[in-house]
């Protein structure tokens, strides 16, 4: 299955897939890479039956900079929903590969 396939899902263009923050940025990157079914919260099944759902955790602060800004990491979890486990695993591997290459 190629990354440009929509995994058999139809997603209207007016559905709000942006969640803001880091997860929203990653969802936008995934959509730019051809994963049209990337969301920041699980969509209704009638909109997408096999979504890629991104959630973000809390900031893990590594340092506070002199200007008051913080530097750290924000974990992003990616859940791929597919009917067949081998499709989900293949999609997970493709998403990870593409994010590492293009981030």
Short mmCIF file of N, CA, C and O in Angstrom, two decimals:
data_model
loop_
_atom_site.label_atom_id
_atom_site.label_comp_id
_atom_site.label_asym_id
_atom_site.label_seq_id
_atom_site.Cartn_x
_atom_site.Cartn_y
_atom_site.Cartn_z
N UNK A 1 0.86 -1.17 0.00
CA UNK A 1 0.00 0.00 0.00
C UNK A 1 0.90 1.23 0.00
O UNK A 1 1.80 1.35 0.81
N UNK A 2 0.65 2.11 -0.93
CA UNK A 2 1.48 3.31 -1.00
C UNK A 2 0.96 4.38 -0.04
O UNK A 2 -0.20 4.35 0.36
N UNK A 3 1.81 5.30 0.29
CA UNK A 3 1.43 6.33 1.25
C UNK A 3 0.40 7.29 0.67
O UNK A 3 -0.25 8.00 1.39
N UNK A 4 0.25 7.33 -0.66
CA UNK A 4 -0.73 8.22 -1.25
C UNK A 4 -2.13 7.63 -1.21
O UNK A 4 -3.10 8.32 -1.46
N UNK A 5 -2.23 6.33 -0.94
CA UNK A 5 -3.56 5.72 -0.80
C UNK A 5 -4.25 6.29 0.43
O UNK A 5 -3.62 6.51 1.45
N UNK A 6 -5.53 6.48 0.33
CA UNK A 6 -6.29 7.01 1.46
C UNK A 6 -6.79 5.89 2.35
O UNK A 6 -7.67 6.10 3.15
N UNK A 7 -6.23 4.71 2.22
CA UNK A 7 -6.62 3.55 3.01
C UNK A 7 -8.12 3.29 2.88
O UNK A 7 -8.77 2.85 3.81
N UNK A 8 -8.66 3.57 1.72
CA UNK A 8 -10.06 3.31 1.48
C UNK A 8 -10.99 4.28 2.17
O UNK A 8 -12.18 4.04 2.27
N UNK A 9 -10.49 5.37 2.65
CA UNK A 9 -11.31 6.31 3.43
C UNK A 9 -11.58 7.57 2.63
O UNK A 9 -10.71 8.07 1.93
N UNK A 10 -12.78 8.11 2.76
CA UNK A 10 -13.12 9.39 2.17
C UNK A 10 -13.20 10.41 3.29
O UNK A 10 -13.91 10.21 4.26
N UNK A 11 -12.45 11.48 3.17
CA UNK A 11 -12.45 12.52 4.19
C UNK A 11 -12.79 13.84 3.53
O UNK A 11 -12.06 14.32 2.67
N UNK A 12 -13.91 14.46 3.90
CA UNK A 12 -14.26 15.76 3.31
C UNK A 12 -13.21 16.81 3.63
O UNK A 12 -12.56 16.76 4.68
N UNK A 13 -13.06 17.77 2.75
CA UNK A 13 -12.04 18.79 2.95
C UNK A 13 -12.40 19.77 4.06
O UNK A 13 -11.53 20.48 4.56
N UNK A 14 -13.67 19.81 4.49
CA UNK A 14 -14.04 20.75 5.54
C UNK A 14 -13.88 20.16 6.94
O UNK A 14 -14.16 20.81 7.93
N UNK A 15 -13.45 18.90 7.06
CA UNK A 15 -13.22 18.30 8.37
C UNK A 15 -11.99 18.93 8.99
O UNK A 15 -10.95 19.05 8.36
N UNK A 16 -12.07 19.33 10.25
CA UNK A 16 -10.96 19.99 10.93
C UNK A 16 -9.99 18.95 11.44
O UNK A 16 -10.20 18.38 12.50
N UNK A 17 -8.93 18.71 10.71
CA UNK A 17 -7.94 17.73 11.11
C UNK A 17 -6.84 18.35 11.96
O UNK A 17 -6.04 17.65 12.55
N UNK A 18 -6.79 19.67 12.01
CA UNK A 18 -5.75 20.34 12.79
C UNK A 18 -6.10 20.31 14.27
O UNK A 18 -7.23 20.57 14.64
N UNK A 19 -5.13 20.01 15.08
CA UNK A 19 -5.35 20.01 16.51
C UNK A 19 -4.53 21.06 17.22
O UNK A 19 -4.66 21.27 18.41
N UNK A 20 -3.67 21.74 16.49
CA UNK A 20 -2.80 22.72 17.10
C UNK A 20 -1.61 22.07 17.75
O UNK A 20 -1.54 20.86 17.91
N UNK A 21 -0.66 22.86 18.12
CA UNK A 21 0.53 22.36 18.80
C UNK A 21 1.37 21.45 17.92
O UNK A 21 1.30 21.49 16.70
N UNK A 22 2.17 20.63 18.58
CA UNK A 22 3.09 19.75 17.88
C UNK A 22 2.33 18.69 17.08
O UNK A 22 2.67 18.39 15.94
N UNK A 23 1.29 18.10 17.68
CA UNK A 23 0.51 17.07 16.97
C UNK A 23 -0.11 17.65 15.70
O UNK A 23 -0.14 17.00 14.66
N UNK A 24 -0.59 18.89 15.77
CA UNK A 24 -1.16 19.54 14.59
C UNK A 24 -0.12 19.75 13.50
O UNK A 24 -0.39 19.57 12.31
N UNK A 25 1.10 20.12 13.90
CA UNK A 25 2.18 20.30 12.94
C UNK A 25 2.56 18.98 12.28
O UNK A 25 2.79 18.92 11.07
N UNK A 26 2.59 17.91 13.07
CA UNK A 26 2.92 16.60 12.52
C UNK A 26 1.80 16.11 11.60
O UNK A 26 2.06 15.55 10.54
N UNK A 27 0.53 16.35 11.99
CA UNK A 27 -0.59 15.97 11.13
C UNK A 27 -0.52 16.72 9.80
O UNK A 27 -0.75 16.14 8.73
N UNK A 28 -0.20 18.00 9.84
CA UNK A 28 -0.07 18.78 8.62
C UNK A 28 1.07 18.25 7.75
O UNK A 28 0.94 18.17 6.53
N UNK A 29 2.18 17.89 8.37
CA UNK A 29 3.30 17.31 7.63
C UNK A 29 2.89 16.00 6.98
O UNK A 29 3.19 15.75 5.81
N UNK A 30 2.19 15.15 7.73
CA UNK A 30 1.74 13.88 7.16
C UNK A 30 0.81 14.10 5.97
O UNK A 30 0.93 13.42 4.95
N UNK A 31 -0.11 15.05 6.10
CA UNK A 31 -1.01 15.33 4.97
C UNK A 31 -0.22 15.84 3.77
O UNK A 31 -0.51 15.49 2.63
N UNK A 32 0.79 16.66 4.01
CA UNK A 32 1.64 17.15 2.91
C UNK A 32 2.41 16.01 2.26
O UNK A 32 2.73 16.08 1.07
N UNK A 33 2.69 14.96 3.02
CA UNK A 33 3.40 13.80 2.50
C UNK A 33 2.46 12.81 1.81
O UNK A 33 2.91 11.78 1.32
N UNK A 34 1.16 13.09 1.80
CA UNK A 34 0.22 12.23 1.11
C UNK A 34 -0.68 11.39 1.98
O UNK A 34 -1.50 10.64 1.48
N UNK A 35 -0.56 11.50 3.30
CA UNK A 35 -1.42 10.76 4.22
C UNK A 35 -2.66 11.62 4.49
O UNK A 35 -2.69 12.39 5.45
N UNK A 36 -3.67 11.48 3.67
CA UNK A 36 -4.84 12.36 3.76
C UNK A 36 -5.72 12.06 4.95
O UNK A 36 -6.63 12.83 5.26
N UNK A 37 -5.47 10.97 5.65
CA UNK A 37 -6.31 10.55 6.76
C UNK A 37 -5.64 10.77 8.12
O UNK A 37 -5.87 10.02 9.05
N UNK A 38 -4.83 11.83 8.24
CA UNK A 38 -4.17 12.15 9.51
C UNK A 38 -5.01 13.16 10.29
O UNK A 38 -5.42 14.18 9.75
N UNK A 39 -5.28 12.85 11.56
CA UNK A 39 -6.13 13.67 12.42
C UNK A 39 -5.50 13.81 13.80
O UNK A 39 -4.69 12.99 14.21
N UNK A 40 -5.94 14.85 14.53
CA UNK A 40 -5.47 15.05 15.90
C UNK A 40 -6.47 14.53 16.93
O UNK A 40 -6.22 14.62 18.12
N UNK A 41 -7.58 14.04 16.47
CA UNK A 41 -8.53 13.35 17.35
C UNK A 41 -9.29 12.37 16.46
O UNK A 41 -9.39 12.58 15.25
N UNK A 42 -9.78 11.30 17.04
CA UNK A 42 -10.46 10.30 16.21
C UNK A 42 -11.70 10.88 15.52
O UNK A 42 -12.57 11.43 16.19
N UNK A 43 -11.75 10.81 14.21
CA UNK A 43 -12.92 11.33 13.49
C UNK A 43 -14.07 10.33 13.55
O UNK A 43 -13.85 9.15 13.83
N UNK A 44 -15.28 10.78 13.30
CA UNK A 44 -16.39 9.84 13.21
C UNK A 44 -16.13 8.82 12.11
O UNK A 44 -15.53 9.15 11.07
N UNK A 45 -16.55 7.59 12.31
CA UNK A 45 -16.29 6.52 11.36
C UNK A 45 -16.88 6.82 9.98
O UNK A 45 -16.35 6.37 8.97
N UNK A 46 -17.95 7.61 9.93
CA UNK A 46 -18.54 7.93 8.63
C UNK A 46 -17.63 8.85 7.81
O UNK A 46 -17.72 8.90 6.59
N UNK A 47 -16.72 9.56 8.47
CA UNK A 47 -15.77 10.42 7.76
C UNK A 47 -14.50 9.68 7.36
O UNK A 47 -13.94 9.94 6.31
N UNK A 48 -14.04 8.82 8.24
CA UNK A 48 -12.80 8.08 7.97
C UNK A 48 -12.80 6.81 8.81
O UNK A 48 -12.77 6.89 10.04
N UNK A 49 -12.83 5.68 8.15
CA UNK A 49 -12.89 4.42 8.89
C UNK A 49 -11.52 3.89 9.27
O UNK A 49 -11.40 3.01 10.11
N UNK A 50 -10.45 4.41 8.67
CA UNK A 50 -9.10 3.96 8.99
C UNK A 50 -8.17 5.16 9.16
O UNK A 50 -7.29 5.42 8.35
N UNK A 51 -8.35 5.92 10.25
CA UNK A 51 -7.55 7.14 10.43
C UNK A 51 -6.16 6.89 11.01
O UNK A 51 -5.88 5.84 11.57
N UNK A 52 -5.32 7.88 10.84
CA UNK A 52 -4.06 7.99 11.57
C UNK A 52 -4.30 9.09 12.59
O UNK A 52 -4.54 10.24 12.21
N UNK A 53 -4.27 8.75 13.87
CA UNK A 53 -4.61 9.71 14.93
C UNK A 53 -3.34 10.06 15.70
O UNK A 53 -2.63 9.18 16.18
N UNK A 54 -3.07 11.37 15.82
CA UNK A 54 -1.90 11.85 16.53
C UNK A 54 -2.32 12.54 17.82
O UNK A 54 -3.26 13.32 17.82
N UNK A 55 -1.62 12.24 18.88
CA UNK A 55 -1.84 12.93 20.15
C UNK A 55 -0.47 13.36 20.69
O UNK A 55 0.54 12.74 20.39
N UNK A 56 -0.48 14.42 21.47
CA UNK A 56 0.79 14.88 22.03
C UNK A 56 0.74 14.84 23.54
O UNK A 56 -0.30 15.04 24.14
N UNK A 57 1.91 14.55 24.11
CA UNK A 57 2.04 14.54 25.56
C UNK A 57 2.49 15.89 26.07
O UNK A 57 2.50 16.88 25.35
N UNK A 58 2.88 15.92 27.31
CA UNK A 58 3.32 17.16 27.96
C UNK A 58 4.78 17.46 27.59
O UNK A 58 5.57 16.56 27.32
N UNK A 59 5.10 18.74 27.60
CA UNK A 59 6.47 19.18 27.34
C UNK A 59 7.39 18.62 28.41
O UNK A 59 7.12 18.74 29.61
N UNK A 60 8.47 17.99 27.98
CA UNK A 60 9.51 17.51 28.88
C UNK A 60 10.64 18.52 28.79
O UNK A 60 11.47 18.46 27.90
N UNK A 61 10.66 19.47 29.73
CA UNK A 61 11.61 20.59 29.66
C UNK A 61 13.03 20.09 29.87
O UNK A 61 13.33 19.34 30.78
N UNK A 62 13.91 20.57 28.99
CA UNK A 62 15.34 20.26 29.09
C UNK A 62 16.12 21.44 29.61
O UNK A 62 17.13 21.27 30.27
N UNK A 63 15.65 22.65 29.30
CA UNK A 63 16.35 23.86 29.73
C UNK A 63 15.43 25.06 29.63
O UNK A 63 14.50 25.08 28.84
N UNK A 64 15.70 26.06 30.45
CA UNK A 64 15.03 27.35 30.33
C UNK A 64 16.07 28.33 29.82
O UNK A 64 17.15 28.48 30.41
N UNK A 65 15.74 29.01 28.74
CA UNK A 65 16.68 29.92 28.11
C UNK A 65 16.66 31.28 28.80
O UNK A 65 15.75 31.59 29.57
N UNK A 66 17.67 32.09 28.53
CA UNK A 66 17.81 33.38 29.19
C UNK A 66 16.62 34.30 28.93
O UNK A 66 16.25 35.11 29.78
N UNK A 67 15.99 34.17 27.77
CA UNK A 67 14.84 35.02 27.44
C UNK A 67 13.53 34.51 28.02
O UNK A 67 12.47 35.06 27.77
N UNK A 68 13.60 33.44 28.82
CA UNK A 68 12.41 32.89 29.45
C UNK A 68 11.76 31.75 28.67
O UNK A 68 10.88 31.08 29.18
N UNK A 69 12.20 31.55 27.43
CA UNK A 69 11.65 30.45 26.64
C UNK A 69 12.15 29.12 27.18
O UNK A 69 13.17 29.06 27.87
N UNK A 70 11.41 28.08 26.89
CA UNK A 70 11.81 26.75 27.34
C UNK A 70 12.23 25.90 26.15
O UNK A 70 11.69 26.05 25.06
N UNK A 71 13.17 25.04 26.40
CA UNK A 71 13.62 24.10 25.37
C UNK A 71 13.33 22.70 25.91
O UNK A 71 13.60 22.41 27.07
N UNK A 72 12.77 21.86 25.05
CA UNK A 72 12.46 20.50 25.49
C UNK A 72 11.88 19.66 24.38
O UNK A 72 11.95 20.01 23.21
N UNK A 73 11.28 18.57 24.79
CA UNK A 73 10.70 17.62 23.85
C UNK A 73 9.22 17.45 24.16
O UNK A 73 8.82 17.49 25.32
N UNK A 74 8.45 17.23 23.11
CA UNK A 74 7.04 16.92 23.26
C UNK A 74 6.80 15.58 22.56
O UNK A 74 6.97 15.47 21.34
N UNK A 75 6.46 14.55 23.32
CA UNK A 75 6.21 13.25 22.67
C UNK A 75 4.91 13.29 21.87
O UNK A 75 3.92 13.90 22.29
N UNK A 76 4.93 12.69 20.69
CA UNK A 76 3.74 12.58 19.84
C UNK A 76 3.49 11.10 19.60
O UNK A 76 4.37 10.38 19.12
N UNK A 77 2.31 10.64 19.97
CA UNK A 77 1.92 9.25 19.73
C UNK A 77 1.13 9.19 18.44
O UNK A 77 0.30 10.06 18.15
N UNK A 78 1.38 8.15 17.65
CA UNK A 78 0.69 7.95 16.38
C UNK A 78 -0.02 6.61 16.44
O UNK A 78 0.61 5.58 16.65
N UNK A 79 -1.33 6.64 16.27
CA UNK A 79 -2.15 5.43 16.27
C UNK A 79 -2.71 5.25 14.87
O UNK A 79 -3.39 6.13 14.35
N UNK A 80 -2.41 4.12 14.26
CA UNK A 80 -2.90 3.82 12.91
C UNK A 80 -4.00 2.78 13.04
O UNK A 80 -3.78 1.70 13.58
N UNK A 81 -5.17 3.11 12.55
CA UNK A 81 -6.33 2.21 12.62
C UNK A 81 -6.58 1.60 11.25
O UNK A 81 -6.85 2.33 10.29
N UNK A 82 -6.47 0.30 11.16
CA UNK A 82 -6.75 -0.44 9.93
C UNK A 82 -7.47 -1.72 10.30
O UNK A 82 -7.28 -2.26 11.39
N UNK A 83 -8.27 -2.22 9.37
CA UNK A 83 -8.98 -3.48 9.64
C UNK A 83 -8.01 -4.64 9.76
O UNK A 83 -8.15 -5.49 10.61
N UNK A 84 -7.03 -4.69 8.90
CA UNK A 84 -6.06 -5.77 8.93
C UNK A 84 -4.78 -5.31 9.63
O UNK A 84 -4.25 -4.24 9.35
N UNK A 85 -4.31 -6.15 10.53
CA UNK A 85 -3.12 -5.79 11.32
C UNK A 85 -1.91 -5.56 10.44
O UNK A 85 -1.10 -4.67 10.72
N UNK A 86 -1.74 -6.33 9.37
CA UNK A 86 -0.55 -6.15 8.53
C UNK A 86 -0.58 -4.82 7.78
O UNK A 86 0.45 -4.22 7.54
N UNK A 87 -1.78 -4.30 7.45
CA UNK A 87 -1.87 -2.97 6.85
C UNK A 87 -1.50 -1.89 7.87
O UNK A 87 -0.82 -0.92 7.55
N UNK A 88 -1.96 -2.06 9.09
CA UNK A 88 -1.63 -1.09 10.15
C UNK A 88 -0.13 -1.06 10.40
O UNK A 88 0.47 0.01 10.51
N UNK A 89 0.48 -2.23 10.47
CA UNK A 89 1.92 -2.29 10.71
C UNK A 89 2.70 -1.67 9.55
O UNK A 89 3.64 -0.90 9.76
N UNK A 90 2.29 -1.97 8.32
CA UNK A 90 2.97 -1.40 7.16
C UNK A 90 2.82 0.12 7.13
O UNK A 90 3.78 0.84 6.82
N UNK A 91 1.63 0.60 7.46
CA UNK A 91 1.41 2.05 7.48
C UNK A 91 2.22 2.71 8.59
O UNK A 91 2.81 3.77 8.39
N UNK A 92 2.30 2.08 9.76
CA UNK A 92 3.12 2.61 10.86
C UNK A 92 4.58 2.74 10.45
O UNK A 92 5.21 3.77 10.70
N UNK A 93 5.08 1.72 9.80
CA UNK A 93 6.48 1.76 9.37
C UNK A 93 6.70 2.86 8.32
O UNK A 93 7.70 3.58 8.37
N UNK A 94 5.76 3.01 7.41
CA UNK A 94 5.88 4.05 6.38
C UNK A 94 5.80 5.44 6.99
O UNK A 94 6.58 6.33 6.63
N UNK A 95 4.88 5.64 7.93
CA UNK A 95 4.75 6.94 8.61
C UNK A 95 6.03 7.27 9.36
O UNK A 95 6.56 8.38 9.25
N UNK A 96 6.56 6.30 10.11
CA UNK A 96 7.80 6.55 10.85
C UNK A 96 8.94 6.89 9.90
O UNK A 96 9.69 7.85 10.12
N UNK A 97 9.08 6.13 8.83
CA UNK A 97 10.15 6.38 7.86
C UNK A 97 10.02 7.78 7.26
O UNK A 97 11.00 8.53 7.21
N UNK A 98 8.83 8.14 6.86
CA UNK A 98 8.62 9.43 6.22
C UNK A 98 8.82 10.59 7.20
O UNK A 98 9.36 11.63 6.83
N UNK A 99 8.38 10.44 8.44
CA UNK A 99 8.59 11.50 9.42
C UNK A 99 10.06 11.68 9.75
O UNK A 99 10.54 12.80 9.90
N UNK A 100 10.79 10.58 9.88
CA UNK A 100 12.24 10.70 10.17
C UNK A 100 12.97 11.36 9.00
O UNK A 100 13.88 12.14 9.20
N UNK A 101 12.55 11.03 7.79
CA UNK A 101 13.23 11.58 6.60
C UNK A 101 12.90 13.04 6.37
O UNK A 101 13.75 13.83 6.01
N UNK A 102 11.64 13.44 6.62
CA UNK A 102 11.21 14.77 6.26
C UNK A 102 11.05 15.74 7.42
O UNK A 102 10.64 16.86 7.22
N UNK A 103 11.36 15.30 8.65
CA UNK A 103 11.14 16.21 9.79
C UNK A 103 12.30 17.18 9.95
O UNK A 103 13.38 16.96 9.51
#
